[in-house]
Amino acid sequence: MTRSQTRVETLLARFFFLAAAVIVVLPAAAAEPLTFEHNIRPILKVHCFDCHGANEDVEGGLDLRLRRFMVHGGDTGAAIVPGSPEESYLYRRVRDGEMPPGDVKMSPEEVAVLQRWIASGANTARDEPETLARGVGITPEEREFWSFQPIRRPALPKVSEAGRVRTPIDAFLLDELQRRQLSFSPDADKRALIRRAYLDLLGLPPTYEAVEAFLTNDAPDAWERLVDELLESPHYGERWARHWLDVAGYADSEGDAEGDRVRAFAYKYRDYVIRSLNGDKPFDQFIQEQLAGDELVQPPYRDLPPEAVEKLVATGFLRMAADPTVASGEDTAKNQVIADTIKVVSTSLLGLSVGCAQCHDHRYDPIPHTDYYRLRAVFEPALNWKSWRNPNARRISLYTEEDRAKAAAIEAEISEIINERATKEQEFVLTALDEEVKNFPEEVRESIKIAYKTPSQKRTKKQQALLDAYPSAKITGGVLYQYNSKASDEIKKYTAKMETLRKKKPFEDFLRVLTEVQGQVPQTHRFHRGDHQQPKEVVAPGGLTIAAPEGKRYDIVANDASLPSTGRRLAYARWLTNGRHPLVARVIVNRVWLHHFGQGLVATPGDFGKLGAEPTHPALLDWLADEFMSSGWSLKRLHKLILSSTVYRQSSTRQTEGDAVDPSNQLYWRKSVVRLDAEVVRDRMLAASGELERSMFGAPAPISVHATGQIVTASARRSIYLQARRTQPVAMLKEFDAPVMQTNCDQRPSSTVASQALLLMNSDFILQRAVAFARRLRAETLSTTTGNPEQLAEQAKRAWRLAYARSASADEERTAREFLATQLPLLKERDAARREREKEAAAKKSDDEKKNEDKKKDKKKGEEPLDPELQALTNLCQALLSSNEFLYVD
Amino acid sequence: MRTNDLRSSPITHGTSTRRDFLASNAMGVGHVALAWLLSQEGLLAKQENLAKARPQFDLTPKQAPGEPRAKAMISLFMHGGPSHMDLTDPKPELTKYSGTKYGDDIGYSFINDASKILYGSPWQFKPRGRCGTELSELLPQLSEIVDDICLIRSMHTGHNGHEVSIRFMHSGIAGQLGRPTIGSWLTYGLGSESQDLPAYMVLTDPAGHPVDGVHNWSNGFMPPIYQGTVLRPREPRIFNLDAPQHLRGRLQGQNLSLLAELNRRHLQKHPAEADLEARISSYELAARMQVAAKEALDVSSESPATKKLYGLDDDVTRDYGTRCLIARRLVERGVRFVQLFLGSQPWDNHANIRGRLPQLCARTDKPCAALVKDLKERGLLDTTLVHWGGEIGRLPVIQGKDMKKCGRDHNGQGFSMWLAGGGIKGGMTYGETDEFGHRAVLDKMTPNDYQATVLHLFGLDHTQLVYEHNGRKHRLTANQECRVVREILQNG
């Protein structure tokens, strides 16, 4: 047996043991001897180490990190007496609720385990170390955790039914299925397949024609070719960028409490992601650019070639956290930006919630308090809170030298005009003063003039009093118009001239980037309890200790002499992507899997730690991670591999056997039916109604506040291009679970709530799409005659093709006919009644009123009632757009 | 290792009776086989299934395991820290020593404004009702229902900060975000009595969201069906509730029938697909809500006397009165948990308490009392628990320099709140603060005691109502030391 095979089996065995353990509440625990390392230390780590071992100052002199320390005890004597819980001070204090102090106590189960351990002799799993370094450290038990193991390529399991195995992925899954006497479901029909592929890879539906062409294509590799074709579509990048933007926490606003100010240039990062994915940029490079693109470009950042711009824009990833320092200079706000940035990095790339370690050792995962600050030190030269740059100060201008020279010349001209204007203004003011003093008593006129001309800080009290007594002498440029309107107009001409000149300045475009300030190498301190006002020892940059083998912790050089920057982020990014990091590749392939199947192999994509879920198929996860890295970190190859697999091509129909064993389809015996993401729902509606505007990239499409208070947009661009304000989420997207960015979004929920139904019944959004859809049908079937039921039925038939990319069945055609036939008389009746009412009202109105009416009508254009046929068709369209066939993919 | 045991999973049983569990429910629908039901049937212990099988949830009404007294709850949440020694907790000693220096330690929030000068209440207290509980002249209307309420004078969060204590009150752990709120736990445990309305509803203030925003009605780690549904402070109180004018009536009915027909055919091709069934129900519910919610939120049909009772005839009380009245109407229609909020934190009287406190009392005293009176008159008070209170109280010393314009700083060591109805003993006080109102000294009651008591009134045991998340069992009271305060129950 090979080593990797053994490992697979061990992993599997452990998986099933844990699977049972989690739910059955440790039934086997009574039989197994309790040890300090396995059973007690984890409890003490959560509840006690903070005061009794983690820090230099140990409360009551009691250190609980080793059994022998406990036996030795602290100021009040031995903490435990092996064999006798009642004599054990530690146990008694805990049992009586005196320890730990504060609100969070041990659970009764935990107290019971402690009691049993002491009673059974307080055993350890092995000899305890002679010496123990400061801090909580990482134990061998913690190192054994699955996600910290190196990624090794497991051997493929041997399975029967080899015919169903199209790719190695299938072998791993089938192996598990067969252990439960299950197998894959039959392949889905081609219609379902092409729909699935389009919505999954492009987030857009196939056209009817594309479906028909695929159906008639009998080539054995028709499916593979289709997948290739879709992966080459520019819309692929739009769809998959959205997934990455979720974890990156993309937003077009800063999230400051005052105004949630707009980030005018953040969209370039969004475009960078789309372009990178479309170009299948190797993911290791993609990661490196996002973490350290600036360190790959030689400063100064001027006259930048496109490749340099691209690398700089990539660092927008590290600028996605909410940044209220645009409005507030508070240290707390600055440190929060750093903490949020670390959260984005760690949840997206490491699949770990390192945030807990900001204040203390992570209570569940082996992430010491200092490790958090090692990570922080990687970013601190660029996010230096002691010498903070607010968002505007961080921008890089795209001015070329030529632009700059041109702009400077214009500015010089402008300042000349400013001077001219000031001189002119002064002249006018003095002339006005000469006139004004004529209204004052003669004896004060001269003294007032002198007082006026004296700079205010040099005026005597008497002079000031004099001016106060004759306030109309206090003439300034701003009030000049009250004295001499001609002079004022003259001055305005200068201003107009300046405006004209300013407009001639070349447009100044900016990049939103993360950079370091050359020469600034701040020290990172560990913050006691995460409080930046309590800095402790200096911490050097490096990776998480647990992410490297024992004794091989990755330390980063504080300042790389070969680079103008410190090089810390670049070093870190290269280490993350060197192929040996245990988390990065697993986390990435798991995300890809999640988006293809609606669930991850690890159900908690942002938490691969102890509080996260265990992988359902650990061997497959490792195989995919290894395959991903060894085929050049190519996302497109990974998609292709997955889509070529039987698991992806299965039918979604429920089967009795599968339902009986695994109703939630954790074993992948079918393809699960999933609701489309919010953006796909909206984009698909726009595609069906013919409104979808497919232009790519650029500044976000504007949003606005609807009369009801909901956020809407008039744009028909794909949803990824809509402005993403943190405080103004587009109602339609938010309702269907699109994230409203606080920091970032690990995984979207998929909710089914009545407010969604109300939106699809009554909102302007759906009504407008339905009208546009109906108008499209009318236009495309070239039917101008109204009232012809045959033509209406023809239009209805076409609606099926546009909405579902398939023909209506005979049944459906009949349903549509019947529907239209029921609605038409009612609508005609209403229409006639309305006309009658309008006529009557018009007869009663004066001409003036009619004029007003006309004006109002102009304003309301597009809102006038539809003719009955169009309304009936619109209603049919609305039903199609809000149906399950439209909202789900099977 | 196990191979075949997965077949005996109770989830299997859940699937086969999926439709039985499936009920249309307001704002959240579908989904089956939840941990609660299983544990009720004693099945959870036997459950041996794939790890982390995605559990499914619904809002069907569930029988409480205990003997419920309350069926619904209305919480009038008073953000900011109502000043107990000026409202509900008379302190003659404080009045006596007003203006002198306090001898004990004080934890302040605003150190730059800190003072140790005691500040006696500028308002008069008098015994009220048959019970004789002393209340401030600022709350004349509360005095009229004092025989129906249990006034708790010994609340204690141990934290002076707003958010820390707010989260403690709502979701069981001081300061911690991401946990479900009381309303979530009640709807998780008991489902909804209404087929036409959301089970957990929140009425926000025209002045905006309260401090801590949406966390106040968060479902935390529970599924979104247990999240509070926010009614907007103004019309439309629910977005998209009204059918467009030109579709109202028969037309929309026909539209929905067509949609149902399309969905029915689609479901035939995807039998037993819970999510699709849930979506179908969500349309049915939405259609019912168009009528039911509209009707429930429309107070125009209430009698003039009722409107007057709640103060709808007065600009000062109209907004809060209308919301109290809506709360009663929702509970009448089967909504499980309704919570009212004020904008920001108006009870946070750091300055000019003499000016501001009376204004806020004028705005809220009458509607709050009206709610209890009205519920009682309609025979609903027995089964409806009413809660009035904030997250902290205030200090007995002045904040600021000037006694005339001073305020009081935060105090989580001792403060008041009241409960009425739903099995609560009326006409009593519970607990005491010290002679100055600084710290709870007798029968100290923590937010967890309060939560355990609330659950108990609904027939739920706070130690048994668990929700599994990330492999851990969670409880509202978070395994913290607490108890059901039987002394304040009618049949304690």
PDB file of N, CA and C in Angstrom, chain A residues 23 25 103 180-181 364 598 611 654 660 662-663 666 670 675 708 710 751-753 756 760-763 815 819 823 826 830 871 875 879 882 884 888 890, chain B residues 4 6 11-12 27 29 47 50-51 54 159 232 239-240 242-243 246 248 250-252 254-255 259 263 265 270 272-273 275-276 279 283 290 470 473 480:
ATOM      1  N   ILE A  23     -22.559  14.609  15.997  1.00  0.00           N
ATOM      2  CA  ILE A  23     -23.995  14.571  16.250  1.00  0.00           C
ATOM      3  C   ILE A  23     -24.373  13.698  17.437  1.00  0.00           C
ATOM      4  N   VAL A  25     -22.830  13.266  20.106  1.00  0.00           N
ATOM      5  CA  VAL A  25     -22.306  13.817  21.352  1.00  0.00           C
ATOM      6  C   VAL A  25     -21.410  12.817  22.071  1.00  0.00           C
ATOM      7  N   ASP A 103     -18.534  36.276  32.271  1.00  0.00           N
ATOM      8  CA  ASP A 103     -19.839  35.801  31.823  1.00  0.00           C
ATOM      9  C   ASP A 103     -19.817  34.409  31.214  1.00  0.00           C
ATOM     10  N   ARG A 180     -22.112   3.256  -0.063  1.00  0.00           N
ATOM     11  CA  ARG A 180     -23.502   3.276   0.418  1.00  0.00           C
ATOM     12  C   ARG A 180     -24.455   2.666  -0.600  1.00  0.00           C
ATOM     13  N   GLN A 181     -23.949   1.814  -1.454  1.00  0.00           N
ATOM     14  CA  GLN A 181     -24.772   1.192  -2.488  1.00  0.00           C
ATOM     15  C   GLN A 181     -25.510   2.229  -3.335  1.00  0.00           C
ATOM     16  N   TYR A 364      -9.815  28.318  19.427  1.00  0.00           N
ATOM     17  CA  TYR A 364     -10.114  27.020  18.820  1.00  0.00           C
ATOM     18  C   TYR A 364      -9.038  26.568  17.834  1.00  0.00           C
ATOM     19  N   GLY A 598     -23.250  24.496  -5.703  1.00  0.00           N
ATOM     20  CA  GLY A 598     -24.135  25.071  -4.687  1.00  0.00           C
ATOM     21  C   GLY A 598     -23.724  24.729  -3.266  1.00  0.00           C
ATOM     22  N   LEU A 611     -13.852  25.254  13.995  1.00  0.00           N
ATOM     23  CA  LEU A 611     -15.278  25.560  14.045  1.00  0.00           C
ATOM     24  C   LEU A 611     -15.935  25.453  12.672  1.00  0.00           C
ATOM     25  N   ARG A 654     -34.659  13.722  -8.322  1.00  0.00           N
ATOM     26  CA  ARG A 654     -34.471  12.962  -7.086  1.00  0.00           C
ATOM     27  C   ARG A 654     -34.710  11.470  -7.339  1.00  0.00           C
ATOM     28  N   ALA A 660     -33.211   8.403   0.261  1.00  0.00           N
ATOM     29  CA  ALA A 660     -33.290   7.641   1.506  1.00  0.00           C
ATOM     30  C   ALA A 660     -31.997   7.748   2.300  1.00  0.00           C
ATOM     31  N   ASP A 662     -29.233   9.960   1.603  1.00  0.00           N
ATOM     32  CA  ASP A 662     -28.526  11.240   1.640  1.00  0.00           C
ATOM     33  C   ASP A 662     -29.399  12.338   1.010  1.00  0.00           C
ATOM     34  N   PRO A 663     -30.441  12.742   1.727  1.00  0.00           N
ATOM     35  CA  PRO A 663     -31.391  13.683   1.124  1.00  0.00           C
ATOM     36  C   PRO A 663     -30.773  15.034   0.783  1.00  0.00           C
ATOM     37  N   GLN A 666     -25.111  15.300  -0.073  1.00  0.00           N
ATOM     38  CA  GLN A 666     -23.718  15.558   0.275  1.00  0.00           C
ATOM     39  C   GLN A 666     -22.779  14.637  -0.484  1.00  0.00           C
ATOM     40  N   ARG A 670     -26.775  13.215  -7.329  1.00  0.00           N
ATOM     41  CA  ARG A 670     -27.502  13.926  -8.388  1.00  0.00           C
ATOM     42  C   ARG A 670     -26.939  15.336  -8.435  1.00  0.00           C
ATOM     43  N   ARG A 675     -31.142  27.835  -6.778  1.00  0.00           N
ATOM     44  CA  ARG A 675     -31.720  29.094  -7.222  1.00  0.00           C
ATOM     45  C   ARG A 675     -30.616  29.959  -7.801  1.00  0.00           C
ATOM     46  N   THR A 708     -40.547  55.046  -3.390  1.00  0.00           N
ATOM     47  CA  THR A 708     -40.894  54.242  -2.222  1.00  0.00           C
ATOM     48  C   THR A 708     -39.752  54.141  -1.225  1.00  0.00           C
ATOM     49  N   GLN A 710     -36.895  52.579  -2.097  1.00  0.00           N
ATOM     50  CA  GLN A 710     -36.024  51.478  -2.519  1.00  0.00           C
ATOM     51  C   GLN A 710     -34.959  51.995  -3.476  1.00  0.00           C
ATOM     52  N   SER A 751     -32.253  32.445   0.174  1.00  0.00           N
ATOM     53  CA  SER A 751     -33.489  32.498   0.946  1.00  0.00           C
ATOM     54  C   SER A 751     -34.716  32.414   0.052  1.00  0.00           C
ATOM     55  N   THR A 752     -35.790  32.005   0.655  1.00  0.00           N
ATOM     56  CA  THR A 752     -37.075  31.932  -0.043  1.00  0.00           C
ATOM     57  C   THR A 752     -38.079  32.632   0.848  1.00  0.00           C
ATOM     58  N   VAL A 753     -38.315  33.881   0.597  1.00  0.00           N
ATOM     59  CA  VAL A 753     -39.187  34.634   1.496  1.00  0.00           C
ATOM     60  C   VAL A 753     -40.264  35.370   0.704  1.00  0.00           C
ATOM     61  N   GLN A 756     -39.676  38.426  -1.497  1.00  0.00           N
ATOM     62  CA  GLN A 756     -39.221  38.200  -2.883  1.00  0.00           C
ATOM     63  C   GLN A 756     -40.434  38.032  -3.798  1.00  0.00           C
ATOM     64  N   LEU A 760     -41.612  40.239  -7.017  1.00  0.00           N
ATOM     65  CA  LEU A 760     -41.861  39.702  -8.354  1.00  0.00           C
ATOM     66  C   LEU A 760     -43.323  39.873  -8.779  1.00  0.00           C
ATOM     67  N   MET A 761     -44.164  40.220  -7.837  1.00  0.00           N
ATOM     68  CA  MET A 761     -45.562  40.492  -8.183  1.00  0.00           C
ATOM     69  C   MET A 761     -45.799  41.972  -8.473  1.00  0.00           C
ATOM     70  N   ASN A 762     -45.175  42.821  -7.666  1.00  0.00           N
ATOM     71  CA  ASN A 762     -45.634  44.217  -7.655  1.00  0.00           C
ATOM     72  C   ASN A 762     -44.603  45.298  -7.923  1.00  0.00           C
ATOM     73  N   SER A 763     -43.323  44.953  -7.949  1.00  0.00           N
ATOM     74  CA  SER A 763     -42.349  46.046  -8.027  1.00  0.00           C
ATOM     75  C   SER A 763     -42.280  46.633  -9.434  1.00  0.00           C
ATOM     76  N   THR A 815     -52.504  26.523 -22.376  1.00  0.00           N
ATOM     77  CA  THR A 815     -52.611  27.325 -21.161  1.00  0.00           C
ATOM     78  C   THR A 815     -52.487  28.815 -21.499  1.00  0.00           C
ATOM     79  N   PHE A 819     -55.306  31.613 -21.016  1.00  0.00           N
ATOM     80  CA  PHE A 819     -55.018  32.762 -20.158  1.00  0.00           C
ATOM     81  C   PHE A 819     -55.345  34.066 -20.888  1.00  0.00           C
ATOM     82  N   GLN A 823     -58.189  36.887 -20.017  1.00  0.00           N
ATOM     83  CA  GLN A 823     -57.817  38.248 -19.626  1.00  0.00           C
ATOM     84  C   GLN A 823     -58.368  39.302 -20.582  1.00  0.00           C
ATOM     85  N   LEU A 826     -61.744  41.058 -19.954  1.00  0.00           N
ATOM     86  CA  LEU A 826     -61.673  41.860 -18.733  1.00  0.00           C
ATOM     87  C   LEU A 826     -60.896  43.150 -18.980  1.00  0.00           C
ATOM     88  N   ARG A 830     -62.207  47.049 -18.963  1.00  0.00           N
ATOM     89  CA  ARG A 830     -61.571  48.082 -18.155  1.00  0.00           C
ATOM     90  C   ARG A 830     -61.114  49.251 -19.016  1.00  0.00           C
ATOM     91  N   GLN A 871     -51.250  44.430 -22.681  1.00  0.00           N
ATOM     92  CA  GLN A 871     -51.316  44.208 -21.236  1.00  0.00           C
ATOM     93  C   GLN A 871     -51.446  42.717 -20.932  1.00  0.00           C
ATOM     94  N   ASN A 875     -48.751  40.509 -18.875  1.00  0.00           N
ATOM     95  CA  ASN A 875     -49.040  39.691 -17.695  1.00  0.00           C
ATOM     96  C   ASN A 875     -48.516  38.267 -17.876  1.00  0.00           C
ATOM     97  N   ALA A 879     -45.491  36.376 -15.570  1.00  0.00           N
ATOM     98  CA  ALA A 879     -45.579  35.036 -14.979  1.00  0.00           C
ATOM     99  C   ALA A 879     -44.363  34.197 -15.374  1.00  0.00           C
ATOM    100  N   SER A 882     -41.242  35.272 -13.464  1.00  0.00           N
ATOM    101  CA  SER A 882     -41.194  35.008 -12.022  1.00  0.00           C
ATOM    102  C   SER A 882     -41.432  33.538 -11.701  1.00  0.00           C
ATOM    103  N   ASN A 884     -40.637  29.400 -11.400  1.00  0.00           N
ATOM    104  CA  ASN A 884     -39.512  28.609 -10.901  1.00  0.00           C
ATOM    105  C   ASN A 884     -38.561  28.182 -12.016  1.00  0.00           C
ATOM    106  N   TYR A 888     -34.658  29.061 -11.174  1.00  0.00           N
ATOM    107  CA  TYR A 888     -33.807  27.951 -10.739  1.00  0.00           C
ATOM    108  C   TYR A 888     -33.091  27.326 -11.935  1.00  0.00           C
ATOM    109  N   ASP A 890     -31.623  23.554 -13.079  1.00  0.00           N
ATOM    110  CA  ASP A 890     -31.681  22.149 -12.649  1.00  0.00           C
ATOM    111  C   ASP A 890     -30.541  21.351 -13.271  1.00  0.00           C
TER     112      ASP A 890
ATOM    113  N   ASN B   4     -23.778   1.155   6.572  1.00  0.00           N
ATOM    114  CA  ASN B   4     -25.191   1.130   6.220  1.00  0.00           C
ATOM    115  C   ASN B   4     -26.092   1.944   7.135  1.00  0.00           C
ATOM    116  N   LEU B   6     -26.576   4.815   7.685  1.00  0.00           N
ATOM    117  CA  LEU B   6     -27.173   6.063   7.213  1.00  0.00           C
ATOM    118  C   LEU B   6     -28.616   5.853   6.765  1.00  0.00           C
ATOM    119  N   ILE B  11     -33.771  11.762   9.095  1.00  0.00           N
ATOM    120  CA  ILE B  11     -33.945  12.734   8.019  1.00  0.00           C
ATOM    121  C   ILE B  11     -34.766  12.088   6.892  1.00  0.00           C
ATOM    122  N   THR B  12     -34.546  10.813   6.731  1.00  0.00           N
ATOM    123  CA  THR B  12     -35.292  10.073   5.725  1.00  0.00           C
ATOM    124  C   THR B  12     -36.779  10.207   5.991  1.00  0.00           C
ATOM    125  N   MET B  27     -43.265  35.420   5.189  1.00  0.00           N
ATOM    126  CA  MET B  27     -41.895  35.869   4.982  1.00  0.00           C
ATOM    127  C   MET B  27     -40.866  34.756   5.012  1.00  0.00           C
ATOM    128  N   VAL B  29     -40.568  30.375   4.465  1.00  0.00           N
ATOM    129  CA  VAL B  29     -41.401  29.247   4.126  1.00  0.00           C
ATOM    130  C   VAL B  29     -40.595  27.998   3.842  1.00  0.00           C
ATOM    131  N   GLN B  47     -30.106  10.277  15.867  1.00  0.00           N
ATOM    132  CA  GLN B  47     -29.766  10.714  14.519  1.00  0.00           C
ATOM    133  C   GLN B  47     -28.326  10.393  14.183  1.00  0.00           C
ATOM    134  N   LEU B  50     -24.889  11.903   7.845  1.00  0.00           N
ATOM    135  CA  LEU B  50     -23.697  12.552   7.324  1.00  0.00           C
ATOM    136  C   LEU B  50     -23.441  13.828   8.094  1.00  0.00           C
ATOM    137  N   ALA B  51     -22.188  14.115   8.278  1.00  0.00           N
ATOM    138  CA  ALA B  51     -21.850  15.315   9.021  1.00  0.00           C
ATOM    139  C   ALA B  51     -22.453  16.525   8.336  1.00  0.00           C
ATOM    140  N   ARG B  54     -27.205  19.542   5.640  1.00  0.00           N
ATOM    141  CA  ARG B  54     -27.788  20.876   5.769  1.00  0.00           C
ATOM    142  C   ARG B  54     -29.194  20.763   6.352  1.00  0.00           C
ATOM    143  N   HIS B 159     -22.317  45.932  32.540  1.00  0.00           N
ATOM    144  CA  HIS B 159     -21.565  46.722  31.556  1.00  0.00           C
ATOM    145  C   HIS B 159     -22.268  48.051  31.358  1.00  0.00           C
ATOM    146  N   ARG B 232     -41.547  49.458   7.847  1.00  0.00           N
ATOM    147  CA  ARG B 232     -41.029  50.806   7.712  1.00  0.00           C
ATOM    148  C   ARG B 232     -41.831  51.742   8.609  1.00  0.00           C
ATOM    149  N   PHE B 239     -42.523  47.101   1.622  1.00  0.00           N
ATOM    150  CA  PHE B 239     -42.294  47.399   0.206  1.00  0.00           C
ATOM    151  C   PHE B 239     -43.082  46.441  -0.689  1.00  0.00           C
ATOM    152  N   ASN B 240     -43.549  46.960  -1.796  1.00  0.00           N
ATOM    153  CA  ASN B 240     -44.186  46.139  -2.836  1.00  0.00           C
ATOM    154  C   ASN B 240     -45.414  45.380  -2.353  1.00  0.00           C
ATOM    155  N   ASP B 242     -48.540  46.484  -2.215  1.00  0.00           N
ATOM    156  CA  ASP B 242     -49.743  46.741  -3.007  1.00  0.00           C
ATOM    157  C   ASP B 242     -49.555  46.321  -4.452  1.00  0.00           C
ATOM    158  N   ALA B 243     -50.562  45.651  -4.957  1.00  0.00           N
ATOM    159  CA  ALA B 243     -50.559  45.351  -6.381  1.00  0.00           C
ATOM    160  C   ALA B 243     -50.674  46.674  -7.131  1.00  0.00           C
ATOM    161  N   HIS B 246     -53.352  48.983 -11.896  1.00  0.00           N
ATOM    162  CA  HIS B 246     -53.986  48.421 -13.080  1.00  0.00           C
ATOM    163  C   HIS B 246     -54.078  46.895 -13.071  1.00  0.00           C
ATOM    164  N   ARG B 248     -54.925  45.265 -10.001  1.00  0.00           N
ATOM    165  CA  ARG B 248     -55.618  44.839  -8.790  1.00  0.00           C
ATOM    166  C   ARG B 248     -56.839  43.991  -9.079  1.00  0.00           C
ATOM    167  N   ARG B 250     -59.221  40.893  -9.934  1.00  0.00           N
ATOM    168  CA  ARG B 250     -59.287  39.647 -10.697  1.00  0.00           C
ATOM    169  C   ARG B 250     -58.060  39.434 -11.587  1.00  0.00           C
ATOM    170  N   LEU B 251     -57.560  40.545 -12.164  1.00  0.00           N
ATOM    171  CA  LEU B 251     -56.421  40.379 -13.073  1.00  0.00           C
ATOM    172  C   LEU B 251     -55.237  39.749 -12.367  1.00  0.00           C
ATOM    173  N   GLN B 252     -54.882  40.303 -11.206  1.00  0.00           N
ATOM    174  CA  GLN B 252     -53.732  39.716 -10.526  1.00  0.00           C
ATOM    175  C   GLN B 252     -54.032  38.282 -10.098  1.00  0.00           C
ATOM    176  N   GLN B 254     -55.774  36.171 -11.727  1.00  0.00           N
ATOM    177  CA  GLN B 254     -55.525  35.336 -12.912  1.00  0.00           C
ATOM    178  C   GLN B 254     -54.031  35.178 -13.171  1.00  0.00           C
ATOM    179  N   ASN B 255     -53.299  36.271 -12.992  1.00  0.00           N
ATOM    180  CA  ASN B 255     -51.845  36.202 -13.192  1.00  0.00           C
ATOM    181  C   ASN B 255     -51.228  35.166 -12.255  1.00  0.00           C
ATOM    182  N   LEU B 259     -49.221  31.679 -13.000  1.00  0.00           N
ATOM    183  CA  LEU B 259     -47.911  31.384 -12.417  1.00  0.00           C
ATOM    184  C   LEU B 259     -47.951  30.058 -11.662  1.00  0.00           C
ATOM    185  N   ASN B 263     -45.708  26.779 -12.402  1.00  0.00           N
ATOM    186  CA  ASN B 263     -44.879  26.186 -11.354  1.00  0.00           C
ATOM    187  C   ASN B 263     -45.289  24.756 -11.037  1.00  0.00           C
ATOM    188  N   ARG B 265     -46.508  22.580 -13.163  1.00  0.00           N
ATOM    189  CA  ARG B 265     -45.953  21.723 -14.221  1.00  0.00           C
ATOM    190  C   ARG B 265     -44.452  21.510 -14.013  1.00  0.00           C
ATOM    191  N   HIS B 270     -39.788  17.995 -11.290  1.00  0.00           N
ATOM    192  CA  HIS B 270     -38.806  17.995 -10.201  1.00  0.00           C
ATOM    193  C   HIS B 270     -39.520  17.639  -8.905  1.00  0.00           C
ATOM    194  N   ALA B 272     -40.834  16.613  -5.339  1.00  0.00           N
ATOM    195  CA  ALA B 272     -40.317  16.668  -3.970  1.00  0.00           C
ATOM    196  C   ALA B 272     -39.141  17.623  -3.810  1.00  0.00           C
ATOM    197  N   GLU B 273     -39.049  18.588  -4.671  1.00  0.00           N
ATOM    198  CA  GLU B 273     -37.957  19.567  -4.546  1.00  0.00           C
ATOM    199  C   GLU B 273     -38.429  20.661  -3.575  1.00  0.00           C
ATOM    200  N   ASP B 275     -37.279  23.308  -2.197  1.00  0.00           N
ATOM    201  CA  ASP B 275     -37.085  24.725  -2.455  1.00  0.00           C
ATOM    202  C   ASP B 275     -38.120  25.247  -3.451  1.00  0.00           C
ATOM    203  N   LEU B 276     -38.440  24.415  -4.419  1.00  0.00           N
ATOM    204  CA  LEU B 276     -39.438  24.825  -5.414  1.00  0.00           C
ATOM    205  C   LEU B 276     -40.819  24.901  -4.763  1.00  0.00           C
ATOM    206  N   ARG B 279     -41.017  28.002  -2.749  1.00  0.00           N
ATOM    207  CA  ARG B 279     -41.214  29.212  -3.561  1.00  0.00           C
ATOM    208  C   ARG B 279     -42.685  29.333  -3.964  1.00  0.00           C
ATOM    209  N   TYR B 283     -45.423  32.525  -2.876  1.00  0.00           N
ATOM    210  CA  TYR B 283     -46.349  33.352  -3.667  1.00  0.00           C
ATOM    211  C   TYR B 283     -47.747  33.343  -3.054  1.00  0.00           C
ATOM    212  N   GLN B 290     -50.900  40.460   0.948  1.00  0.00           N
ATOM    213  CA  GLN B 290     -51.368  41.700   0.334  1.00  0.00           C
ATOM    214  C   GLN B 290     -52.656  42.149   1.009  1.00  0.00           C
ATOM    215  N   ASN B 470     -22.099  25.207  13.599  1.00  0.00           N
ATOM    216  CA  ASN B 470     -20.667  24.922  13.588  1.00  0.00           C
ATOM    217  C   ASN B 470     -20.289  23.866  14.619  1.00  0.00           C
ATOM    218  N   LYS B 473     -23.686  23.430  20.272  1.00  0.00           N
ATOM    219  CA  LYS B 473     -25.075  23.658  20.647  1.00  0.00           C
ATOM    220  C   LYS B 473     -25.192  25.049  21.260  1.00  0.00           C
ATOM    221  N   GLN B 480     -24.918  30.434  30.394  1.00  0.00           N
ATOM    222  CA  GLN B 480     -24.470  31.282  31.496  1.00  0.00           C
ATOM    223  C   GLN B 480     -25.391  31.051  32.682  1.00  0.00           C
TER     224      GLN B 480
END
